[in-house]
Coordinates of C-alpha atoms in Angstrom, one line a residue:
Chain A
M17 CA -35.9 -21.4 -13.5
S18 CA -32.5 -22.4 -14.5
L19 CA -29.7 -21.9 -13.4
V20 CA -29.1 -19.5 -16.2
D21 CA -31.5 -18.4 -16.9
L22 CA -31.1 -17.0 -13.3
F23 CA -28.0 -16.0 -14.2
T24 CA -29.5 -13.9 -17.5
K25 CA -31.9 -12.0 -15.2
L26 CA -29.4 -10.8 -12.4
V27 CA -26.5 -9.7 -14.8
A28 CA -29.6 -7.7 -16.2
D29 CA -29.1 -5.1 -13.3
D30 CA -26.5 -3.2 -15.1
D31 CA -25.5 -2.8 -11.1
V32 CA -24.5 -6.0 -10.2
A33 CA -21.5 -7.9 -11.5
I34 CA -20.9 -11.2 -12.5
P35 CA -19.1 -12.7 -9.8
V36 CA -21.8 -11.9 -7.5
A37 CA -24.3 -12.9 -9.3
A38 CA -22.3 -16.0 -9.9
I39 CA -22.4 -16.5 -5.8
Q40 CA -26.2 -15.6 -5.6
V41 CA -26.7 -18.2 -8.2
L42 CA -24.3 -20.8 -6.5
L43 CA -26.0 -19.5 -2.9
G44 CA -29.2 -20.9 -4.6
V45 CA -28.5 -23.9 -5.2
I46 CA -26.9 -24.5 -1.4
E47 CA -30.8 -23.5 -0.8
R48 CA -32.3 -26.0 -2.6
S49 CA -30.3 -28.3 -2.2
K50 CA -31.2 -32.2 -0.6
A51 CA -28.0 -33.2 -0.3
A52 CA -27.1 -34.8 3.2
T53 CA -23.3 -34.7 3.2
M54 CA -20.9 -32.3 2.5
H55 CA -19.9 -34.3 -0.6
G56 CA -23.1 -34.4 -1.9
L57 CA -23.2 -30.3 -1.3
D58 CA -19.9 -30.3 -3.2
E59 CA -20.4 -32.0 -6.2
E60 CA -24.2 -30.0 -6.7
L61 CA -21.9 -26.9 -6.9
R62 CA -19.5 -28.3 -8.8
S63 CA -22.6 -29.2 -11.4
A64 CA -23.6 -25.8 -11.1
C65 CA -20.3 -23.7 -11.8
T66 CA -19.5 -25.9 -14.7
E67 CA -23.2 -25.5 -16.2
L68 CA -22.7 -21.6 -16.3
L69 CA -18.8 -21.7 -17.5
R70 CA -21.0 -24.1 -20.3
A71 CA -23.6 -21.5 -21.3
D72 CA -24.0 -19.5 -24.4
P73 CA -21.6 -16.6 -23.6
A74 CA -24.0 -14.3 -25.1
M75 CA -25.8 -14.2 -21.3
L76 CA -22.9 -12.6 -20.4
R77 CA -23.8 -9.1 -22.7
G78 CA -20.0 -8.3 -23.8
R79 CA -17.9 -9.6 -20.9
T80 CA -15.1 -12.4 -20.4
R81 CA -15.8 -15.5 -18.3
I82 CA -12.6 -14.6 -16.6
S83 CA -14.7 -13.3 -13.6
L84 CA -18.3 -15.5 -14.2
A85 CA -15.2 -18.2 -13.4
S86 CA -12.8 -16.6 -10.6
G87 CA -16.5 -15.7 -9.0
S88 CA -17.3 -19.3 -8.5
E89 CA -14.2 -20.6 -7.7
L90 CA -13.7 -17.6 -4.6
F91 CA -17.1 -19.4 -3.3
L92 CA -16.4 -23.3 -3.5
R93 CA -12.9 -22.4 -2.0
H94 CA -14.8 -20.9 0.9
V95 CA -17.5 -23.4 1.1
T96 CA -14.6 -26.4 1.8
R97 CA -12.9 -24.2 3.9
T98 CA -16.2 -23.7 5.7
F99 CA -16.6 -27.4 6.0
L100 CA -13.4 -27.6 7.7
E101 CA -14.7 -25.6 9.8
F102 CA -17.5 -26.6 11.0
E103 CA -18.8 -30.1 12.6
D104 CA -22.4 -30.4 11.6
F105 CA -23.5 -30.3 8.4
E106 CA -27.0 -28.1 8.9
R107 CA -25.0 -25.8 10.7
C108 CA -22.3 -25.8 8.2
K109 CA -25.3 -24.8 5.3
A110 CA -26.6 -22.7 7.7
E111 CA -23.8 -21.1 8.4
L112 CA -23.2 -21.0 4.5
L113 CA -25.9 -18.9 3.9
K114 CA -25.8 -16.9 6.3
R115 CA -22.1 -15.5 4.8
G116 CA -23.5 -15.4 1.7
E117 CA -26.1 -13.2 2.4
T118 CA -23.6 -11.0 3.8
F119 CA -21.5 -10.6 1.0
L120 CA -24.1 -10.2 -1.3
G121 CA -25.1 -7.1 0.6
R122 CA -21.6 -5.9 0.8
S123 CA -20.5 -6.3 -2.5
R124 CA -21.9 -3.0 -3.7
D125 CA -19.5 -1.8 -0.8
S126 CA -16.0 -3.0 -1.6
R127 CA -16.9 0.0 -4.9
E128 CA -16.8 2.6 -2.4
R129 CA -13.8 1.3 -0.2
I130 CA -12.2 1.1 -3.5
A131 CA -12.6 4.7 -4.4
A132 CA -12.2 6.0 -1.0
L133 CA -8.2 4.0 -0.8
G134 CA -7.7 5.5 -4.3
H135 CA -9.1 8.9 -4.7
A136 CA -5.8 10.8 -2.9
F137 CA -4.1 9.0 -6.2
V138 CA -5.2 11.2 -8.4
R139 CA -3.9 14.5 -7.8
D140 CA -5.1 18.4 -8.0
G141 CA -4.6 19.7 -11.6
S142 CA -3.3 16.6 -13.0
V143 CA -4.7 14.8 -16.5
V144 CA -6.2 11.6 -16.2
L145 CA -7.1 8.9 -19.6
V146 CA -9.6 6.3 -18.3
H147 CA -10.5 3.2 -20.5
G148 CA -12.7 1.2 -20.2
R149 CA -16.5 1.4 -18.8
S150 CA -15.7 0.7 -14.8
R151 CA -18.2 1.5 -12.2
V152 CA -15.6 1.0 -9.8
V153 CA -13.0 3.7 -11.8
I154 CA -16.5 6.2 -12.0
A155 CA -16.8 6.2 -8.5
L156 CA -13.1 6.1 -7.4
L157 CA -13.5 9.7 -10.0
L158 CA -16.5 10.8 -8.7
R159 CA -15.1 10.6 -4.8
A160 CA -11.8 12.1 -6.5
N161 CA -14.2 15.0 -8.0
E162 CA -15.3 16.0 -4.1
T163 CA -12.1 17.8 -2.8
K164 CA -10.6 18.3 -5.8
Q165 CA -10.0 19.6 -9.9
F166 CA -8.3 17.3 -12.6
K167 CA -9.0 16.6 -16.0
V168 CA -9.8 13.3 -18.0
L169 CA -10.2 12.1 -21.1
V170 CA -11.9 9.2 -22.4
T171 CA -11.0 6.7 -24.8
E172 CA -13.6 6.9 -27.4
S173 CA -14.2 3.2 -27.4
T174 CA -15.5 3.5 -24.0
G175 CA -18.3 5.4 -24.5
F176 CA -19.9 8.8 -23.2
P177 CA -19.1 9.6 -20.3
S178 CA -22.4 11.0 -18.9
D179 CA -21.1 10.2 -15.1
F180 CA -18.4 12.9 -15.2
E181 CA -20.3 15.3 -17.3
D182 CA -22.7 15.4 -14.4
A183 CA -20.8 15.9 -11.9
G184 CA -18.8 18.5 -13.5
I185 CA -15.1 17.1 -14.2
A186 CA -13.4 18.4 -17.3
T187 CA -13.8 15.9 -20.2
R188 CA -12.7 15.0 -23.1
V189 CA -13.3 12.3 -25.4
V190 CA -9.8 11.3 -27.6
S191 CA -10.2 8.6 -30.0
D192 CA -8.1 4.9 -29.6
S193 CA -5.6 5.9 -31.9
A194 CA -4.5 9.3 -30.6
V195 CA -3.8 7.5 -26.9
G196 CA 0.0 7.8 -28.2
Y197 CA -0.4 11.4 -28.5
F198 CA -2.2 12.6 -25.5
M199 CA 0.1 10.2 -23.6
E200 CA 2.4 13.2 -22.9
R201 CA -0.2 15.0 -21.2
V202 CA -1.4 12.7 -19.1
D203 CA -0.3 12.5 -15.6
C204 CA -1.6 9.0 -14.8
V205 CA -3.9 6.3 -16.3
L206 CA -6.8 4.5 -14.6
V207 CA -8.5 1.9 -15.5
G208 CA -11.0 -1.3 -13.9
A209 CA -10.2 -4.8 -14.9
E210 CA -12.2 -7.9 -16.2
G211 CA -10.4 -10.4 -14.2
V212 CA -7.2 -9.7 -12.2
V213 CA -4.5 -13.1 -13.0
E214 CA -2.0 -14.7 -10.5
N215 CA 1.0 -13.1 -11.3
G216 CA -0.8 -9.5 -10.8
G217 CA -1.4 -8.9 -14.9
V218 CA -5.6 -7.8 -15.6
I219 CA -8.1 -8.6 -18.4
N220 CA -9.8 -5.8 -19.4
K221 CA -11.5 -4.5 -22.4
I222 CA -9.2 -4.4 -25.3
G223 CA -6.9 -1.6 -26.3
T224 CA -6.5 -1.2 -22.5
L225 CA -2.4 -3.2 -23.5
V226 CA -2.2 -0.9 -25.9
V227 CA -2.8 1.6 -23.6
A228 CA -0.4 1.0 -20.9
T229 CA 2.4 0.4 -23.3
C230 CA 2.2 3.5 -24.5
A231 CA 2.2 5.1 -20.7
H232 CA 4.7 2.8 -20.3
A233 CA 7.1 3.7 -22.7
R234 CA 5.9 7.4 -20.9
A235 CA 7.1 6.4 -17.3
K236 CA 3.2 7.5 -17.0
P237 CA 1.5 5.1 -13.4
V238 CA -1.3 2.5 -14.6
Y239 CA -3.8 2.1 -11.8
V240 CA -6.5 -0.3 -11.6
A241 CA -8.9 -0.3 -9.7
A242 CA -10.8 -3.8 -9.6
E243 CA -12.2 -5.9 -6.7
S244 CA -11.2 -9.1 -4.7
Y245 CA -13.7 -11.8 -6.4
K246 CA -12.5 -10.9 -9.6
F247 CA -8.9 -11.6 -8.5
A248 CA -8.7 -14.9 -11.3
R249 CA -6.4 -18.6 -10.8
V250 CA -5.2 -18.1 -14.0
Y251 CA -1.6 -17.4 -15.2
P252 CA -1.5 -16.4 -19.0
L253 CA 1.7 -15.9 -20.3
N254 CA 0.4 -14.9 -24.0
Q255 CA -2.6 -13.1 -25.5
R256 CA -2.9 -16.5 -26.8
D257 CA -3.3 -17.7 -23.1
L258 CA -6.9 -15.9 -23.6
P259 CA -10.2 -17.8 -22.3
D260 CA -11.6 -19.5 -25.6
D261 CA -14.7 -17.5 -25.4
I262 CA -12.1 -14.5 -26.3
D263 CA -12.8 -14.4 -30.8
D264 CA -9.4 -14.3 -32.6
A265 CA -10.7 -12.8 -35.7
A266 CA -12.7 -9.9 -33.5
P267 CA -11.0 -9.7 -29.8
T268 CA -12.9 -8.2 -26.6
C269 CA -10.1 -8.5 -24.2
D270 CA -6.3 -8.2 -24.2
Y271 CA -4.4 -8.9 -21.8
T272 CA -1.2 -6.6 -20.2
P273 CA 1.8 -8.3 -17.8
P274 CA 2.4 -6.8 -14.5
H275 CA 5.3 -4.8 -15.2
Y276 CA 2.6 -2.4 -17.1
I277 CA 0.6 -1.5 -13.9
K278 CA 2.0 0.2 -11.2
L279 CA -0.6 -0.5 -8.6
L280 CA -4.1 -2.5 -8.2
F281 CA -6.8 -0.6 -5.6
T282 CA -8.8 -3.1 -4.2
D283 CA -10.6 -3.8 -1.3
L284 CA -8.3 -5.8 0.4
G285 CA -6.1 -2.5 0.2
V286 CA -3.8 -0.8 -2.4
L287 CA -2.0 -3.7 -3.8
T288 CA 0.9 -4.4 -5.9
P289 CA 0.8 -6.8 -8.9
A290 CA 3.2 -9.0 -6.6
A291 CA 0.4 -9.2 -4.1
V292 CA -1.6 -10.1 -6.1
S293 CA -0.3 -14.0 -5.8
D294 CA 0.1 -13.9 -2.3
E295 CA -3.2 -13.2 -1.2
L296 CA -4.8 -16.0 -3.9
I297 CA -1.4 -18.6 -2.6
R298 CA -3.4 -17.6 1.0
L299 CA -6.4 -19.0 -0.3
Y300 CA -5.9 -21.7 -2.0
S301 CA -2.3 -23.6 0.2
Chain B
M5 CA -11.2 15.8 22.2
D6 CA -11.1 17.9 26.2
V7 CA -7.7 16.4 27.7
K8 CA -6.6 16.7 30.7
W9 CA -3.4 14.4 31.8
P10 CA -1.6 13.8 34.7
P11 CA 1.4 16.6 35.2
Q12 CA 3.8 14.3 34.2
V13 CA 2.2 13.5 30.9
E14 CA 1.9 16.6 29.8
A15 CA 5.9 17.8 31.1
Q16 CA 7.3 14.8 29.1
L17 CA 4.5 16.1 26.3
K18 CA 5.7 19.2 26.2
K19 CA 9.3 18.1 25.9
V20 CA 9.0 15.7 22.9
V21 CA 6.7 18.3 20.8
S22 CA 9.2 21.2 21.3
G23 CA 11.7 18.3 20.5
V24 CA 10.3 17.7 16.8
S25 CA 9.5 20.9 15.9
S26 CA 13.1 22.4 16.5
R27 CA 14.0 19.1 14.5
S28 CA 16.7 19.0 17.7
V29 CA 15.4 14.9 18.0
R30 CA 15.2 13.4 14.8
G31 CA 14.9 9.6 14.1
Q32 CA 15.8 6.8 15.7
Q33 CA 15.8 9.1 18.7
C34 CA 12.1 10.8 18.3
A35 CA 10.6 7.0 17.9
L36 CA 12.1 6.4 21.2
E37 CA 11.1 10.4 23.0
T38 CA 7.8 9.0 21.4
L39 CA 7.1 5.1 22.6
G40 CA 8.6 6.8 26.3
L41 CA 5.5 9.2 26.2
L42 CA 3.4 6.5 25.5
R43 CA 4.2 4.6 27.5
S44 CA 3.1 6.7 30.5
V45 CA -0.2 7.8 28.3
V46 CA -0.7 4.1 29.4
G47 CA 0.7 3.8 32.7
T48 CA -0.7 6.6 34.1
C49 CA -3.8 8.2 32.4
R50 CA -6.9 6.9 33.9
W51 CA -8.6 5.2 30.5
K52 CA -11.4 1.9 31.6
T53 CA -11.5 0.7 27.9
A54 CA -9.7 0.3 25.1
R55 CA -11.2 2.4 23.0
E56 CA -10.4 5.2 25.5
L57 CA -6.8 4.3 25.3
L58 CA -6.6 4.1 21.5
E59 CA -8.8 7.4 21.8
R60 CA -6.0 9.1 23.5
I61 CA -2.5 7.6 21.6
R62 CA -4.3 9.0 18.6
W63 CA -4.7 12.2 20.3
I64 CA -0.5 12.2 21.6
G65 CA 0.1 11.3 17.5
R66 CA -1.8 14.0 15.9
V67 CA -0.6 16.6 18.4
L68 CA 3.0 15.0 17.3
I69 CA 2.1 15.0 14.0
D70 CA 1.4 18.1 13.7
A71 CA 3.7 19.3 15.7
Q72 CA 6.4 18.0 13.3
R73 CA 4.8 16.6 9.5
V74 CA 8.1 15.8 8.2
E75 CA 9.5 13.2 10.7
L76 CA 7.2 10.4 9.5
T77 CA 8.9 7.5 12.5
V78 CA 6.6 9.1 14.8
G79 CA 3.6 7.9 13.1
N80 CA 4.7 5.1 12.5
V81 CA 5.5 4.4 16.5
V82 CA 1.8 5.6 16.9
R83 CA 0.7 3.5 14.6
R84 CA 2.5 0.2 16.0
V85 CA 1.2 1.0 19.6
L86 CA -2.5 0.7 18.6
L87 CA -1.6 -2.4 17.1
I88 CA -0.5 -3.6 20.1
V89 CA -3.3 -2.3 22.0
R90 CA -5.9 -4.2 19.6
E91 CA -3.6 -7.2 19.5
D92 CA -3.3 -7.9 22.8
Y93 CA -6.9 -6.0 23.5
A94 CA -8.7 -9.2 21.3
Q95 CA -6.3 -12.0 22.7
L96 CA -7.8 -11.5 26.4
R97 CA -10.7 -11.5 25.2
R98 CA -11.5 -14.4 23.1
N99 CA -7.4 -15.6 21.6
D100 CA -8.9 -13.9 18.2
V101 CA -6.7 -11.4 16.8
G102 CA -8.0 -12.0 12.9
A103 CA -10.2 -8.8 13.1
T104 CA -7.1 -6.4 13.4
T105 CA -5.1 -7.7 10.5
T106 CA -5.6 -6.8 7.1
P107 CA -8.4 -8.2 5.3
S108 CA -7.3 -11.2 3.1
L109 CA -9.3 -12.5 0.2
H110 CA -11.0 -15.7 2.7
D111 CA -12.4 -12.6 4.7
V112 CA -14.0 -11.7 1.6
L113 CA -17.1 -13.9 1.8
R114 CA -16.4 -15.2 5.3
G115 CA -17.2 -11.5 6.9
R116 CA -14.9 -10.2 9.8
E117 CA -16.8 -11.0 13.2
D118 CA -17.3 -6.8 14.5
D119 CA -15.5 -5.9 17.2
D120 CA -17.1 -6.3 20.0
A121 CA -16.9 -2.6 20.1
L122 CA -13.9 -2.3 22.5
D123 CA -15.7 -1.1 24.8
A124 CA -15.3 -4.2 27.8
Q125 CA -12.7 -3.5 30.4
V126 CA -10.0 -5.9 30.4
P127 CA -7.9 -5.5 33.8
E128 CA -4.9 -6.6 33.2
L129 CA -4.9 -4.5 29.2
R130 CA -2.7 -2.1 30.4
Q131 CA 0.2 -4.7 32.0
N132 CA 0.5 -6.2 28.7
V133 CA 0.0 -3.1 27.1
I134 CA 3.2 -1.6 29.0
E135 CA 5.6 -5.0 28.8
Q136 CA 4.3 -5.0 24.7
I137 CA 5.9 -1.3 24.5
S138 CA 8.8 -2.0 26.3
E139 CA 9.7 -4.8 24.1
L140 CA 8.9 -3.2 21.2
Y141 CA 11.4 0.2 22.6
D142 CA 14.3 -2.4 22.6
E143 CA 13.8 -3.3 19.5
I144 CA 14.1 0.0 18.4
A145 CA 17.1 1.0 20.8
T146 CA 19.0 -2.1 18.8
S147 CA 17.7 -1.9 15.3
V148 CA 20.2 -1.5 13.9
D149 CA 22.4 -4.8 15.0
P150 CA 21.4 -6.7 12.8
I151 CA 21.2 -4.3 10.1
A152 CA 25.1 -4.1 10.5
A153 CA 25.4 -7.6 11.2
M154 CA 24.4 -7.6 7.5
S155 CA 27.5 -5.6 6.4
R156 CA 29.7 -8.5 6.1
E157 CA 26.9 -10.4 3.1
H158 CA 27.6 -7.2 1.3
L159 CA 30.6 -5.1 1.5
H160 CA 33.5 -7.7 0.5
A161 CA 37.2 -6.5 0.3
N162 CA 38.6 -4.4 -2.3
D163 CA 34.7 -2.7 -3.0
I164 CA 33.8 0.6 -3.6
V165 CA 30.8 1.6 -2.4
F166 CA 28.9 5.4 -2.6
T167 CA 26.9 7.0 -0.4
S168 CA 25.3 9.7 0.9
G169 CA 24.1 12.0 4.2
N170 CA 25.4 11.7 8.1
S171 CA 23.6 8.4 8.7
D172 CA 24.2 6.8 12.1
D173 CA 23.0 3.4 10.8
V174 CA 25.4 4.1 7.8
V175 CA 28.3 4.6 9.6
A176 CA 27.5 1.4 12.1
F177 CA 26.7 -1.2 8.4
F178 CA 30.3 0.4 7.6
K179 CA 31.7 -0.3 10.8
A180 CA 30.8 -3.7 11.1
S181 CA 32.7 -4.9 8.4
R182 CA 35.7 -6.6 8.3
A183 CA 36.9 -6.4 5.0
R184 CA 39.1 -3.4 3.8
F185 CA 36.5 -1.3 1.5
E186 CA 37.1 1.8 0.1
T187 CA 33.6 4.6 0.7
L188 CA 32.5 7.0 -1.7
V189 CA 30.3 10.0 0.1
A190 CA 28.4 13.0 -1.6
E191 CA 29.0 15.8 0.1
T192 CA 25.7 16.8 0.1
A193 CA 25.5 20.6 -0.6
P194 CA 24.1 22.6 1.3
S195 CA 24.2 20.7 4.0
M196 CA 27.5 19.4 3.4
A197 CA 26.5 16.2 5.8
G198 CA 28.6 14.4 3.7
H199 CA 31.3 16.2 5.5
R200 CA 30.7 15.3 8.5
L201 CA 29.4 11.2 7.7
A202 CA 33.3 11.2 5.5
A203 CA 34.6 12.3 9.3
R204 CA 33.4 9.1 10.9
L205 CA 34.7 6.9 8.7
P206 CA 38.1 5.5 8.0
N207 CA 39.3 5.2 3.9
A208 CA 36.5 7.8 3.1
T209 CA 36.7 10.4 0.1
V210 CA 34.4 12.8 -0.3
V211 CA 32.9 14.0 -3.8
P212 CA 30.6 17.1 -5.3
E213 CA 27.4 15.6 -5.8
A214 CA 28.4 17.0 -9.8
A215 CA 31.1 14.7 -10.6
V216 CA 28.5 11.5 -9.2
Y217 CA 27.6 10.5 -13.1
A218 CA 31.8 10.2 -13.9
L219 CA 32.6 8.1 -10.7
M220 CA 29.8 5.4 -10.8
S221 CA 31.6 3.5 -13.4
R222 CA 34.0 2.5 -11.1
V223 CA 31.5 1.7 -8.0
H224 CA 30.5 -1.9 -6.7
K225 CA 27.7 -0.7 -4.6
I226 CA 25.4 2.2 -3.7
V227 CA 24.4 2.2 0.0
L228 CA 21.4 4.6 0.5
P229 CA 20.0 5.8 4.6
A230 CA 16.7 5.2 4.5
H231 CA 14.5 8.8 5.9
A232 CA 11.4 6.9 5.7
V233 CA 10.4 3.8 3.4
L234 CA 6.5 4.2 1.8
A235 CA 3.5 1.9 0.8
N236 CA 4.6 1.3 -2.7
G237 CA 8.3 0.5 -1.8
A238 CA 9.9 3.9 -2.8
L239 CA 12.4 5.1 -0.5
L240 CA 13.0 8.2 1.1
T241 CA 16.8 9.6 1.6
P242 CA 18.4 12.4 2.3
S243 CA 19.4 13.9 -1.5
P244 CA 20.9 13.6 -3.7
G245 CA 20.1 9.8 -3.2
Y246 CA 18.0 9.8 -5.7
L247 CA 20.7 11.4 -8.3
L248 CA 22.8 8.2 -6.5
A249 CA 20.3 6.1 -7.5
L250 CA 19.5 7.2 -11.6
A251 CA 23.0 6.8 -12.1
A252 CA 23.5 3.7 -10.8
K253 CA 21.0 1.9 -13.1
Q254 CA 22.9 3.2 -15.9
H255 CA 26.2 1.4 -14.9
K256 CA 23.5 -1.5 -13.1
V257 CA 25.4 -1.0 -9.5
P258 CA 23.0 -2.4 -7.0
V259 CA 21.4 0.1 -4.7
I260 CA 20.7 -1.2 -0.7
G261 CA 18.4 1.1 1.3
L262 CA 19.3 0.5 5.0
A263 CA 15.3 0.9 7.2
P264 CA 14.9 -0.7 10.4
L265 CA 11.1 -1.1 10.5
Y266 CA 10.2 2.2 12.2
R267 CA 11.5 3.3 9.4
L268 CA 8.3 1.8 7.6
C269 CA 5.7 4.5 6.7
P270 CA 1.9 2.7 5.2
Q271 CA 2.0 6.1 3.9
Y272 CA 1.6 6.3 -0.3
P273 CA 4.1 9.4 -1.9
H274 CA 0.7 10.8 -3.0
D275 CA 2.6 14.2 -3.3
P276 CA 6.3 14.2 -3.6
L277 CA 6.9 17.8 -2.9
D278 CA 5.5 17.3 1.0
L279 CA 7.5 15.1 1.6
A280 CA 11.0 17.4 0.1
D281 CA 11.6 19.1 3.0
L282 CA 12.0 21.9 2.0
H283 CA 14.6 24.4 4.4
S284 CA 15.6 27.8 3.9
P285 CA 17.2 28.8 0.7
Q286 CA 19.6 31.2 2.1
D287 CA 22.4 28.3 2.1
V288 CA 21.8 28.0 -1.9
L289 CA 21.5 31.4 -2.7
P290 CA 22.4 33.4 0.1
Y291 CA 20.0 37.2 0.8
A292 CA 22.8 39.3 0.6
L293 CA 24.1 37.9 -2.6
L294 CA 21.4 39.0 -4.1
P295 CA 21.5 42.9 -6.2
S296 CA 19.2 45.4 -4.8
S297 CA 17.3 45.5 -8.3
V298 CA 16.9 41.5 -8.2
K299 CA 15.4 42.0 -4.7
H300 CA 12.2 44.2 -6.0
D301 CA 11.8 42.7 -9.2
T302 CA 8.4 41.0 -8.4
P303 CA 8.3 37.7 -9.0
P304 CA 11.2 37.8 -7.3
P305 CA 13.4 34.4 -7.9
Q306 CA 12.6 31.1 -6.1
V307 CA 14.8 29.4 -4.8
L308 CA 14.4 25.7 -3.6
N309 CA 16.7 23.8 -1.3
P310 CA 14.7 20.1 -0.5
T311 CA 16.7 17.6 1.9
L312 CA 14.7 14.5 0.7
D313 CA 14.6 12.8 -2.3
L314 CA 11.7 10.0 -3.1
V315 CA 13.7 7.9 -5.2
P316 CA 11.5 5.3 -6.5
P317 CA 11.0 1.5 -5.7
D318 CA 11.7 -0.3 -9.4
L319 CA 15.3 1.7 -8.4
I320 CA 16.5 -0.1 -5.7
D321 CA 17.5 -3.0 -5.4
L322 CA 17.3 -4.4 -1.1
Y323 CA 16.2 -3.0 1.8
L324 CA 18.2 -4.0 4.9
T325 CA 15.9 -4.0 8.1
N326 CA 16.4 -5.6 11.9
T327 CA 14.5 -9.0 10.3
G328 CA 16.1 -9.0 7.6
A329 CA 16.7 -8.2 3.7
H330 CA 13.8 -7.6 1.5
Q331 CA 12.7 -6.6 -1.2
P332 CA 11.0 -3.1 -2.4
S333 CA 7.7 -5.8 -3.9
Y334 CA 7.2 -7.0 -0.2
V335 CA 7.2 -3.6 1.7
Y336 CA 3.1 -4.2 2.0
R337 CA 3.5 -7.4 3.2
L338 CA 6.0 -6.0 6.3
L339 CA 3.2 -3.8 6.2
A340 CA 0.4 -5.7 7.0
E341 CA 1.9 -6.4 9.6
L342 CA 3.3 -4.3 12.0
Y343 CA -0.2 -1.9 11.6
S344 CA -3.6 -2.2 11.5
P345 CA -5.5 -1.4 8.2
L346 CA -7.5 0.1 11.2
D347 CA -4.7 2.7 12.2
H348 CA -3.8 4.4 8.4
D349 CA -5.2 7.8 9.4
L350 CA -4.9 8.4 12.7

């Protein structure tokens, strides 16, 4: 099975995030590798990453390449750092595989961890506007629902909010163009992210920028819930700086600059947008 | 947890609890008394492992916090001591303190070594922790000095500086400056703390809250004392601090918060009214002044008397702490160094 086929198979499961699938594929590369030196293994991993990034975007099923790039880059960096930690190649390889397994095992927990950190920001009796179908956001709101009563407004393009209805959360679907109309009664905006960029801004489903701009104008806090493996080393200054797999005629994602975002809920803790670059600098310096 | 404390600790605990619940000890005094109590707990109680010690300190922390929710310094000091225990234990065990600090992006893949359950007996732990607590005690007791030393950089000749409340830190900060500047003090009704502050300062003018906006165009700087600084960089300060900060924003006047490190809290302001420290409405609207028809009307009038304001981080330009000047966006970093994420909930 080629790497791309394996990757496609992994992301077919809706519960597996793209960076996690990428890391799983790369772990497979390490396992099968016949390279005898660290340099050789590094080369193999890099070419595997390139192969994944060059593959047909259809395999991502509408999601961007940003998180694929962030996941594989994070992993490559981790491999480099592990090389520095161990002298012996075989031991280093074994350690990489062991740590990789632990990471895969825990990657599902990170959603729960974010929910535990972020649910207190949803206040009793508040109205939360949700845009984009993010699993973390759903987990967070379900967690908040255990102790509080609140209302959720879901934008129409997000799709039918069956998770919220099943949990008994008062939910209302509003048309995307009515976000401005409803914003005055919203208490906070909660979105997920495809990728979190270096300055603390986020790349997310198209329309996030409209919602965030609107919330900013009304001084309503915008919270982003995202796993830390979505932190990407890109620094877009405007929408045209986004990766080229976004179709300019019908964009599926947009970039929301950091000053529209109040806080990010991540598995590393609750971060201000400024803290994101701090985390990335600490890893890559 | 059913705890049997040595009589000496028991007595000290009672004293601190009555002090904080009656609000007769506050702020720095409160931090120091809590620390003194924790030093006796570490020194005189029976405990064998770090886990037992942490559990005891946490228990004390919960009792003190229940006694007075408004006094956030108590929780901060307890968390600082918990981190001291964790770090000392890790250091004595294997020279690695990584597991106690805030997780980084590197740990996401690397994984963290599990603590060896904190169950090993380390005889040196008691001595090390007591030494570190003494250091922390000195740090808190002298925390105003480095802040006051910075006043030379921030207060200049002929400046007009606006402040509110009645804080020792502000007095020390103003007195350390050699420049001749003018001070405006908001009278801080209804407690009139501003009057008491003005009496302690040379060259001070008391102004009523209603005049804050009118005077702001002439002001060069706002200096606000911190009751607490919260995790998002927001400042909890005696009212009318928020009023001052909002007026300052209109006139582009810089706002400086004086925040010794023991006032930095890892909590977020989820519910601002929880933090407002509501006092008796008697000072705002004396009950005797109400006509009897109103007294028996249902529902009776609601009178609020909050004494603390929550100033959002975007209205603060700079915090002066005892380790230097920091922007509100940097507060999260300081918190990561001061507390272990495992101790955020006591």
